[in-house]
Short mmCIF file of C-alpha atoms and ligand atoms in Angstrom, two decimals:
data_model
loop_
_atom_site.label_atom_id
_atom_site.label_comp_id
_atom_site.label_asym_id
_atom_site.label_seq_id
_atom_site.Cartn_x
_atom_site.Cartn_y
_atom_site.Cartn_z
CA MET A 1 107.89 127.32 89.86
CA THR A 2 110.73 128.72 87.47
CA ASP A 3 109.65 132.13 87.65
CA LEU A 4 108.71 131.74 91.14
CA ARG A 5 111.99 133.60 93.45
CA GLN A 6 113.70 131.27 95.25
CA ALA A 7 113.83 134.15 98.23
CA ARG A 8 112.10 135.50 100.98
CA HIS A 9 110.37 138.75 100.10
CA LEU A 10 107.28 140.63 102.47
CA ALA A 11 105.50 143.08 100.24
CA THR A 12 103.03 143.92 103.15
CA GLU A 13 102.55 142.74 106.89
CA ILE A 14 102.08 139.48 107.28
CA PRO A 15 98.95 139.03 106.58
CA GLY A 16 97.87 141.14 103.85
CA PRO A 17 94.93 142.73 103.23
CA ARG A 18 93.83 140.47 100.75
CA SER A 19 94.69 137.53 102.89
CA ARG A 20 92.69 139.34 105.86
CA ALA A 21 89.86 139.93 103.07
CA LEU A 22 89.83 135.81 102.40
CA MET A 23 90.09 135.01 106.15
CA ALA A 24 86.39 137.13 106.96
CA ARG A 25 84.93 134.47 104.22
CA LYS A 26 87.01 131.82 105.42
CA THR A 27 85.47 132.41 109.32
CA ALA A 28 82.11 132.65 107.50
CA THR A 29 81.98 129.69 105.62
CA VAL A 30 84.61 126.93 106.85
CA ALA A 31 83.74 124.75 110.16
CA SER A 32 85.99 126.42 113.09
CA GLY A 33 87.57 123.54 113.58
CA VAL A 34 89.35 123.63 110.36
CA GLY A 35 92.40 125.47 111.93
CA THR A 36 95.31 127.38 110.19
CA THR A 37 98.90 127.61 111.05
CA MET A 38 99.30 131.00 108.93
CA PRO A 39 96.39 133.31 107.84
CA VAL A 40 97.87 133.99 104.43
CA PHE A 41 96.37 132.05 101.71
CA ALA A 42 98.56 130.96 98.86
CA THR A 43 98.58 131.34 95.07
CA ARG A 44 101.60 129.31 94.40
CA ALA A 45 104.60 127.79 95.77
CA GLY A 46 108.05 125.90 95.03
CA GLY A 47 111.58 124.82 95.50
CA GLY A 48 111.64 126.24 98.85
CA VAL A 49 109.07 128.60 99.24
CA VAL A 50 105.31 129.69 99.38
CA GLU A 51 103.74 133.20 97.92
CA ASP A 52 100.70 134.48 99.35
CA VAL A 53 97.83 136.69 97.79
CA ASP A 54 99.35 139.97 98.83
CA GLY A 55 102.98 138.85 97.01
CA ASN A 56 104.22 137.78 99.97
CA VAL A 57 107.49 135.10 99.51
CA LEU A 58 107.20 133.22 102.30
CA ILE A 59 110.55 130.16 103.03
CA ASP A 60 108.86 127.13 103.73
CA PHE A 61 109.94 125.15 106.68
CA GLY A 62 106.55 122.48 106.84
CA SER A 63 105.88 121.33 103.39
CA GLY A 64 102.81 121.25 104.06
CA ILE A 65 103.14 119.05 107.23
CA ALA A 66 105.70 116.82 105.48
CA VAL A 67 104.27 115.94 102.31
CA THR A 68 105.41 118.43 99.72
CA THR A 69 109.37 116.13 100.22
CA VAL A 70 110.16 117.12 96.79
CA GLY A 71 108.90 120.33 96.10
CA ALA A 72 105.53 122.30 95.69
CA SER A 73 105.33 122.02 91.68
CA ALA A 74 108.35 119.14 91.20
CA PRO A 75 109.12 119.45 87.21
CA ARG A 76 108.34 115.39 87.44
CA VAL A 77 105.33 115.60 89.10
CA ILE A 78 103.50 118.56 87.05
CA GLU A 79 104.50 116.31 83.69
CA ALA A 80 103.32 113.02 85.36
CA VAL A 81 99.56 114.61 86.71
CA ARG A 82 99.02 116.39 83.52
CA GLU A 83 99.53 113.32 81.40
CA GLN A 84 97.39 110.66 83.61
CA ALA A 85 94.87 113.74 83.76
CA GLU A 86 94.23 113.76 79.85
CA ALA A 87 94.70 110.05 79.61
CA PHE A 88 91.69 109.75 82.22
CA THR A 89 90.85 110.80 86.02
CA HIS A 90 89.48 107.63 87.70
CA THR A 91 88.09 104.27 86.66
CA CYS A 92 88.18 102.62 89.74
CA PHE A 93 90.69 100.08 90.40
CA MET A 94 88.38 97.68 91.69
CA VAL A 95 86.55 98.03 88.56
CA THR A 96 89.02 98.23 85.60
CA PRO A 97 92.43 98.21 87.07
CA TYR A 98 95.34 100.29 85.58
CA GLU A 99 99.37 99.67 85.58
CA SER A 100 99.99 102.57 88.14
CA TYR A 101 98.72 101.06 90.97
CA VAL A 102 100.84 98.05 89.92
CA ALA A 103 103.48 100.33 89.69
CA VAL A 104 103.72 101.80 92.83
CA ALA A 105 103.10 98.74 94.69
CA GLU A 106 106.11 97.39 92.98
CA GLN A 107 107.75 100.02 93.54
CA LEU A 108 106.97 99.83 97.51
CA ALA A 109 108.26 96.44 97.48
CA ARG A 110 111.70 97.58 95.96
CA LEU A 111 112.18 100.57 98.03
CA THR A 112 110.53 99.18 101.97
CA PRO A 113 112.90 97.58 104.53
CA GLY A 114 113.63 94.33 104.00
CA SER A 115 114.23 91.45 101.34
CA HIS A 116 110.78 89.28 101.43
CA GLU A 117 108.22 88.95 99.77
CA LYS A 118 105.96 91.94 99.94
CA ARG A 119 102.04 93.32 98.57
CA SER A 120 100.40 96.39 99.02
CA VAL A 121 97.36 98.22 99.25
CA LEU A 122 96.58 102.18 98.19
CA VAL A 123 94.31 103.85 99.84
CA ASN A 124 93.84 108.00 100.18
CA SER A 125 95.68 109.23 103.81
CA GLY A 126 96.90 108.42 106.38
CA ALA A 127 94.59 107.86 108.70
CA GLU A 128 93.13 105.04 106.15
CA ALA A 129 96.17 103.57 105.88
CA VAL A 130 96.64 103.05 109.83
CA GLU A 131 93.14 101.62 110.17
CA ASN A 132 93.73 99.44 107.09
CA ALA A 133 97.28 97.79 109.13
CA VAL A 134 95.32 97.38 112.40
CA LYS A 135 92.42 95.51 109.61
CA ILE A 136 94.93 93.41 108.02
CA ALA A 137 96.85 92.21 111.36
CA ARG A 138 93.71 91.22 113.18
CA ALA A 139 93.07 89.02 109.90
CA PHE A 140 96.05 87.71 110.34
CA THR A 141 96.45 86.47 113.65
CA GLY A 142 93.01 86.45 114.68
CA ARG A 143 93.67 88.24 117.67
CA GLN A 144 92.33 92.59 118.88
CA ALA A 145 94.43 93.95 121.07
CA VAL A 146 96.55 96.87 119.49
CA VAL A 147 99.30 98.57 121.06
CA ALA A 148 100.50 101.72 120.62
CA PHE A 149 103.09 104.61 122.73
CA ASP A 150 102.53 107.73 124.37
CA HIS A 151 102.83 111.07 122.59
CA ALA A 152 102.41 108.75 119.46
CA TYR A 153 99.51 110.12 116.22
CA HIS A 154 97.73 108.13 114.32
CA GLY A 155 95.42 110.36 112.37
CA ARG A 156 91.59 111.61 113.43
CA THR A 157 89.35 108.35 112.40
CA ASN A 158 87.52 106.79 115.46
CA LEU A 159 89.92 103.92 115.21
CA THR A 160 92.97 106.38 114.47
CA MET A 161 92.09 108.75 117.40
CA ALA A 162 92.06 105.97 119.63
CA LEU A 163 95.75 105.18 118.23
CA THR A 164 96.61 108.73 118.98
CA ALA A 165 97.71 109.54 122.49
CA LYS A 166 96.68 113.84 122.33
CA SER A 167 93.31 114.61 123.83
CA LEU A 168 93.36 118.16 122.60
CA PRO A 169 92.67 119.19 120.03
CA TYR A 170 92.40 115.20 118.48
CA LYS A 171 90.20 113.46 120.77
CA HIS A 172 88.57 115.86 122.74
CA GLY A 173 84.85 115.17 123.16
CA PHE A 174 84.68 113.01 120.12
CA GLY A 175 84.66 109.90 121.83
CA PRO A 176 83.52 107.02 122.72
CA PHE A 177 86.71 106.11 120.65
CA ALA A 178 87.62 101.98 119.48
CA PRO A 179 87.94 99.63 121.96
CA GLU A 180 91.24 97.14 122.39
CA VAL A 181 93.52 100.05 122.20
CA TYR A 182 96.34 99.82 124.78
CA ARG A 183 98.85 102.20 125.51
CA ALA A 184 103.01 101.85 126.42
CA PRO A 185 105.70 103.68 127.28
CA LEU A 186 107.71 105.26 124.03
CA SER A 187 111.59 105.73 124.23
CA TYR A 188 111.90 109.80 125.55
CA PRO A 189 115.48 110.15 125.60
CA PHE A 190 115.69 113.76 126.38
CA ARG A 191 112.68 113.37 129.43
CA ASP A 192 113.47 109.88 130.98
CA GLY A 193 116.82 109.15 130.37
CA LEU A 194 116.45 105.58 129.54
CA ASP A 195 118.43 104.21 127.09
CA GLY A 196 117.19 102.06 124.66
CA ALA A 197 117.43 97.92 126.02
CA ALA A 198 115.77 99.64 129.36
CA ALA A 199 113.14 101.56 127.69
CA ALA A 200 111.96 98.59 126.06
CA ARG A 201 112.11 96.45 128.92
CA ARG A 202 109.63 99.31 130.25
CA ALA A 203 107.80 98.97 126.78
CA ILE A 204 107.23 95.58 127.26
CA GLU A 205 106.71 94.60 130.31
CA VAL A 206 103.41 97.31 130.20
CA ILE A 207 102.11 95.00 127.35
CA GLU A 208 102.83 91.86 128.64
CA LYS A 209 101.18 92.78 132.20
CA GLN A 210 98.36 94.94 130.95
CA VAL A 211 97.56 93.41 127.26
CA GLY A 212 98.98 89.82 126.63
CA THR A 213 99.62 89.18 123.06
CA PRO A 214 98.10 91.52 121.09
CA ALA A 215 97.77 91.42 117.09
CA ALA A 216 99.22 94.59 116.29
CA VAL A 217 101.84 96.90 118.01
CA VAL A 218 102.29 100.05 115.70
CA ILE A 219 104.57 103.04 116.37
CA GLU A 220 106.29 105.99 114.63
CA PRO A 221 110.02 105.47 113.91
CA ILE A 222 110.47 108.80 114.59
CA GLN A 223 107.39 110.19 116.12
CA GLY A 224 105.76 113.47 113.81
CA GLU A 225 102.69 115.39 116.05
CA GLY A 226 104.20 114.19 119.28
CA GLY A 227 106.71 115.74 119.41
CA PHE A 228 110.27 114.64 116.73
CA ILE A 229 111.12 112.24 119.50
CA VAL A 230 114.22 109.67 118.38
CA PRO A 231 113.38 106.86 120.45
CA ALA A 232 117.09 105.67 122.06
CA HIS A 233 119.12 103.85 119.98
CA GLY A 234 118.04 100.18 120.38
CA PHE A 235 114.40 100.72 121.28
CA LEU A 236 112.95 100.19 118.10
CA PRO A 237 114.75 97.16 117.21
CA ALA A 238 114.17 95.31 120.77
CA ILE A 239 110.49 95.78 120.41
CA ALA A 240 110.49 94.77 117.20
CA ALA A 241 112.15 91.47 118.06
CA TRP A 242 109.72 90.74 121.22
CA CYS A 243 107.00 91.43 118.11
CA ARG A 244 109.00 88.57 115.81
CA ALA A 245 108.80 86.23 119.30
CA ASN A 246 105.35 86.72 120.30
CA GLY A 247 104.14 86.30 116.53
CA VAL A 248 102.68 90.38 117.17
CA VAL A 249 102.45 92.28 113.83
CA PHE A 250 105.09 95.46 114.28
CA VAL A 251 103.77 98.48 112.69
CA ALA A 252 105.63 101.24 111.37
CA ASP A 253 103.43 104.27 110.43
CA GLU A 254 106.43 106.18 108.64
CA VAL A 255 103.64 108.73 106.95
CA GLN A 256 105.44 111.67 108.53
CA SER A 257 108.93 109.54 109.06
CA GLY A 258 109.33 108.06 105.22
CA PHE A 259 109.74 109.12 101.91
CA GLY A 260 113.63 110.08 102.26
CA ARG A 261 112.46 112.74 104.91
CA THR A 262 114.81 111.62 107.36
CA GLY A 263 117.57 110.62 104.61
CA GLN A 264 116.73 107.56 104.46
CA TRP A 265 113.92 105.80 102.20
CA PHE A 266 112.36 104.99 105.74
CA ALA A 267 113.35 106.04 109.45
CA SER A 268 113.01 102.35 110.22
CA GLU A 269 116.48 101.90 107.96
CA HIS A 270 118.66 104.14 110.72
CA GLU A 271 117.78 101.28 113.55
CA ASN A 272 118.18 98.33 111.18
CA VAL A 273 114.47 97.31 111.49
CA VAL A 274 112.46 95.42 109.22
CA PRO A 275 108.84 96.30 109.85
CA ASP A 276 106.35 93.90 109.08
CA LEU A 277 103.89 96.04 107.75
CA VAL A 278 104.92 100.12 106.60
CA VAL A 279 102.18 102.66 106.47
CA THR A 280 103.03 105.39 104.06
CA ALA A 281 101.82 108.81 102.88
CA LYS A 282 102.88 112.31 103.21
CA GLY A 283 106.16 111.93 101.36
CA ILE A 284 104.50 109.59 99.03
CA ALA A 285 102.79 111.55 96.13
CA GLY A 286 104.21 115.14 95.74
CA GLY A 287 100.63 116.54 97.53
CA LEU A 288 97.99 114.31 95.84
CA PRO A 289 96.38 112.32 98.78
CA LEU A 290 97.41 108.52 97.79
CA SER A 291 98.54 106.91 101.65
CA ALA A 292 99.44 102.85 101.47
CA VAL A 293 99.97 99.80 103.58
CA THR A 294 103.49 97.42 102.49
CA GLY A 295 104.17 94.43 103.99
CA ARG A 296 104.91 90.71 104.05
CA ALA A 297 102.72 88.92 101.43
CA GLU A 298 101.73 86.26 103.69
CA ILE A 299 99.97 88.62 106.26
CA MET A 300 98.66 90.99 103.65
CA ASP A 301 97.00 88.15 102.11
CA ALA A 302 95.52 87.02 105.15
CA VAL A 303 92.61 89.10 104.07
CA HIS A 304 89.48 88.03 102.29
CA ALA A 305 89.29 89.11 98.50
CA GLY A 306 87.06 92.74 98.96
CA GLY A 307 88.50 92.67 102.57
CA LEU A 308 90.32 96.04 101.59
CA GLY A 309 89.78 98.72 99.51
CA GLY A 310 87.75 102.05 98.31
CA THR A 311 86.42 103.67 95.33
CA TYR A 312 89.07 105.89 95.43
CA GLY A 313 91.94 103.89 96.86
CA GLY A 314 95.15 104.38 94.36
CA ASN A 315 93.53 106.87 92.49
CA PRO A 316 95.57 106.71 88.61
CA ILE A 317 96.41 110.95 88.94
CA ALA A 318 97.71 109.98 92.38
CA CYS A 319 99.86 107.05 91.28
CA ALA A 320 101.54 109.27 88.52
CA ALA A 321 102.63 111.40 91.42
CA ALA A 322 103.75 108.78 93.26
CA LEU A 323 105.99 107.04 90.45
CA ALA A 324 107.39 110.71 89.37
CA VAL A 325 107.67 111.33 93.25
CA ILE A 326 109.98 108.16 93.38
CA GLU A 327 111.81 108.80 90.46
CA THR A 328 112.53 112.47 91.51
CA ILE A 329 113.96 111.19 94.98
CA GLU A 330 116.53 109.11 92.98
CA ALA A 331 117.69 110.94 90.10
CA ASP A 332 118.36 113.95 91.75
CA GLY A 333 120.42 112.37 95.12
CA LEU A 334 117.55 114.04 97.69
CA LEU A 335 118.69 111.37 100.07
CA ASP A 336 121.80 112.73 100.52
CA ARG A 337 120.35 116.20 100.34
CA ALA A 338 118.46 115.69 103.26
CA ARG A 339 121.38 114.70 104.82
CA GLN A 340 123.10 117.46 103.88
CA ILE A 341 119.92 119.39 105.17
CA GLU A 342 120.38 117.54 108.46
CA ARG A 343 123.74 118.88 109.05
CA LEU A 344 123.30 122.61 108.08
CA VAL A 345 120.61 122.66 110.22
CA THR A 346 121.72 120.60 113.25
CA GLY A 347 124.86 122.34 113.40
CA ARG A 348 123.03 126.19 113.19
CA LEU A 349 120.61 124.74 115.93
CA ILE A 350 122.88 123.44 118.18
CA ARG A 351 125.06 127.22 118.00
CA LEU A 352 122.13 128.63 119.11
CA GLN A 353 121.26 126.34 122.14
CA GLU A 354 124.49 126.99 123.34
CA ALA A 355 124.06 130.76 123.85
CA ASP A 356 120.47 130.13 124.89
CA LYS A 357 119.25 127.92 128.02
CA ARG A 358 115.51 127.73 126.77
CA ILE A 359 116.89 125.35 123.86
CA GLY A 360 116.95 121.75 125.62
CA ASP A 361 117.21 119.64 123.00
CA VAL A 362 117.99 119.37 119.19
CA ARG A 363 116.89 116.40 117.59
CA GLY A 364 115.58 114.57 114.72
CA ARG A 365 117.16 113.30 111.28
CA GLY A 366 117.99 114.18 107.74
CA ALA A 367 114.94 117.56 106.85
CA MET A 368 113.50 116.55 110.05
CA ILE A 369 114.30 118.71 113.03
CA ALA A 370 113.05 120.09 116.41
CA LEU A 371 114.14 121.63 118.78
CA GLU A 372 112.10 121.05 122.22
CA LEU A 373 112.07 124.49 124.07
CA VAL A 374 111.98 124.42 127.89
CA HIS A 375 111.97 126.61 131.18
CA PRO A 376 115.91 127.21 131.90
CA GLY A 377 116.33 125.34 135.29
CA THR A 378 113.65 123.38 135.50
CA GLY A 379 113.48 122.12 132.23
CA GLU A 380 109.41 121.79 132.28
CA PRO A 381 107.98 122.37 128.86
CA ASP A 382 107.66 126.17 127.66
CA ALA A 383 104.87 126.04 124.83
CA GLU A 384 104.31 130.24 125.27
CA LEU A 385 107.91 130.27 123.82
CA ALA A 386 107.30 128.02 121.11
CA ARG A 387 104.20 129.68 120.42
CA VAL A 388 105.94 133.29 120.62
CA VAL A 389 109.11 131.99 118.67
CA SER A 390 107.11 130.30 115.53
CA ALA A 391 104.80 133.32 115.42
CA GLY A 392 107.86 135.18 115.33
CA ALA A 393 109.48 133.51 112.88
CA ARG A 394 106.23 134.04 110.91
CA THR A 395 105.76 137.33 110.78
CA ARG A 396 109.49 137.38 109.56
CA GLY A 397 108.49 135.53 106.70
CA VAL A 398 109.01 132.20 107.83
CA ILE A 399 106.59 129.24 107.63
CA VAL A 400 107.45 127.23 111.34
CA LEU A 401 105.22 124.51 113.14
CA THR A 402 104.86 123.36 116.31
CA CYS A 403 103.85 120.17 117.89
CA GLY A 404 104.48 117.83 120.97
CA THR A 405 102.31 116.75 123.39
CA TYR A 406 103.13 119.58 125.67
CA GLY A 407 102.70 122.25 122.67
CA ASN A 408 106.84 122.96 123.30
CA VAL A 409 108.55 121.79 120.10
CA LEU A 410 109.30 124.01 116.93
CA ARG A 411 109.31 121.21 114.03
CA LEU A 412 111.80 121.91 111.06
CA LEU A 413 110.30 120.35 107.68
CA PRO A 414 111.62 121.85 104.91
CA PRO A 415 111.28 120.73 101.54
CA LEU A 416 114.16 119.06 99.88
CA THR A 417 114.70 121.08 97.03
CA ILE A 418 115.13 124.16 99.30
CA SER A 419 118.79 126.20 99.24
CA ASP A 420 120.86 126.32 101.37
CA GLU A 421 120.39 130.26 101.15
CA LEU A 422 116.94 130.00 102.03
CA LEU A 423 117.95 127.46 104.81
CA HIS A 424 120.33 130.34 106.56
CA ASP A 425 117.76 132.85 105.79
CA GLY A 426 114.94 131.30 107.64
CA LEU A 427 117.31 129.84 110.37
CA ASP A 428 118.09 133.80 110.84
CA MET A 429 115.15 134.68 111.23
CA LEU A 430 114.27 131.94 113.61
CA ALA A 431 117.26 133.51 115.78
CA ASP A 432 115.95 136.80 115.39
CA ALA A 433 112.33 135.45 116.62
CA PHE A 434 114.36 133.77 119.61
CA ARG A 435 116.10 137.15 120.39
CA ALA A 436 112.77 139.08 120.05
CA GLY A 437 111.34 136.63 122.44
CA LEU A 438 113.43 137.11 125.28
CA ASN A 439 112.22 140.02 125.74
CA SER A 440 108.33 139.81 125.27
C1 LIG B 1 99.82 112.94 109.67
C2 LIG B 1 100.02 111.74 110.25
C3 LIG B 1 98.61 110.70 109.94
C4 LIG B 1 97.50 110.98 109.34
O1 LIG B 1 97.75 111.25 108.10
P1 LIG B 1 96.09 112.01 107.22
O2 LIG B 1 96.96 111.67 105.80
O3 LIG B 1 96.43 113.42 108.13
O4 LIG B 1 95.28 111.01 107.84
C5 LIG B 1 99.23 109.10 110.62
N1 LIG B 1 100.74 108.99 111.26
C6 LIG B 1 101.52 109.88 111.29
C7 LIG B 1 102.54 109.22 111.87
C8 LIG B 1 101.34 110.89 110.63
O5 LIG B 1 102.24 112.03 110.48
#
């Protein structure tokens, strides 16, 4: 990263000739179900930029989907990975354990909300961790039903596909899905106009009338793929309180919203919610595959020995990286930095919105901010505009992702190590893309 200049630079058109050649090789050999947001191939990344094979330097507003929160080549992470790789790459924690796994569990116990006794299990991906949270909740309660919400995204494995709301591209053609999964209405202030208490009453009524008492309620405190939907104030605490009163395990899927992304360690903290189980992944290990379920000792320990785990779960290199990520967030004041990014980005986006009626909503927390695009007048979702503006930003050298059930949300997820200059330049390019999108 040290010699990677922190400035946007277009050396060729996007994609350049080398990326085009690689894309032809990809098409000939990689399954077409594996899509790519941008048709450029990366060579280096760090700070707030990604460099491609043609020498283009792109501003990173995606962080590899909210993963490289501490930067794509954070010095402490590089050093920890190098040291651990030299010592050993794998023994399997279930065969001969090692300290770093235990140390990650200790850190998760310290950092997740609540001062109760906690336990953790480490696995490899967000979806695998969500599956484990459901296994644990079922073992603890002796019940089977699981409630997820409208617009939810929890992964692509069979059980998590069932929990995920959106059909295309995540579920279409892949059924049958796991049984005993039920869906409740979310609080979506921009579209339902309900306050948190009213939205919670609506959700709880659906759960009570259509499910009864489930094993678990699984919710993203701020939705990721579903459109960066921030529930109305009071919604999450009301759902959590209902769970507590009914012996239902409240599972916070903090895979995207956790690990400093929103200016707190966990997005649940913005609403003073203490989940029974917290699911983490994405930002946890600086890009190495690691995920976790952390929660109340009595719930976690309800599972018999051998019931949880996996060959690679809590890989030692990934654990070393996670410890370095935690140290970096704390030592470099990155929670504060996330809040600064929120002020800078939302300030500029609200000014953009004031001049552009196609921007229906600006929302999010910390470095997890979105624009919901609509047809002025009707408020109907405008997915085509999201497509045009994100594509326009990309040709200008800015990595921008979309999301949302209706595909009409632009989401900004910069690494917390990005400079203000890069944020301003990237937002200028986004504004340009909006202006160009007027005439398309
Ligand atoms: C990305 C994501 C997942 C799935 O994580 P993978 O590592 O891709 O399996 C689950 N939940 C949320 C909220 C996510 O954003």
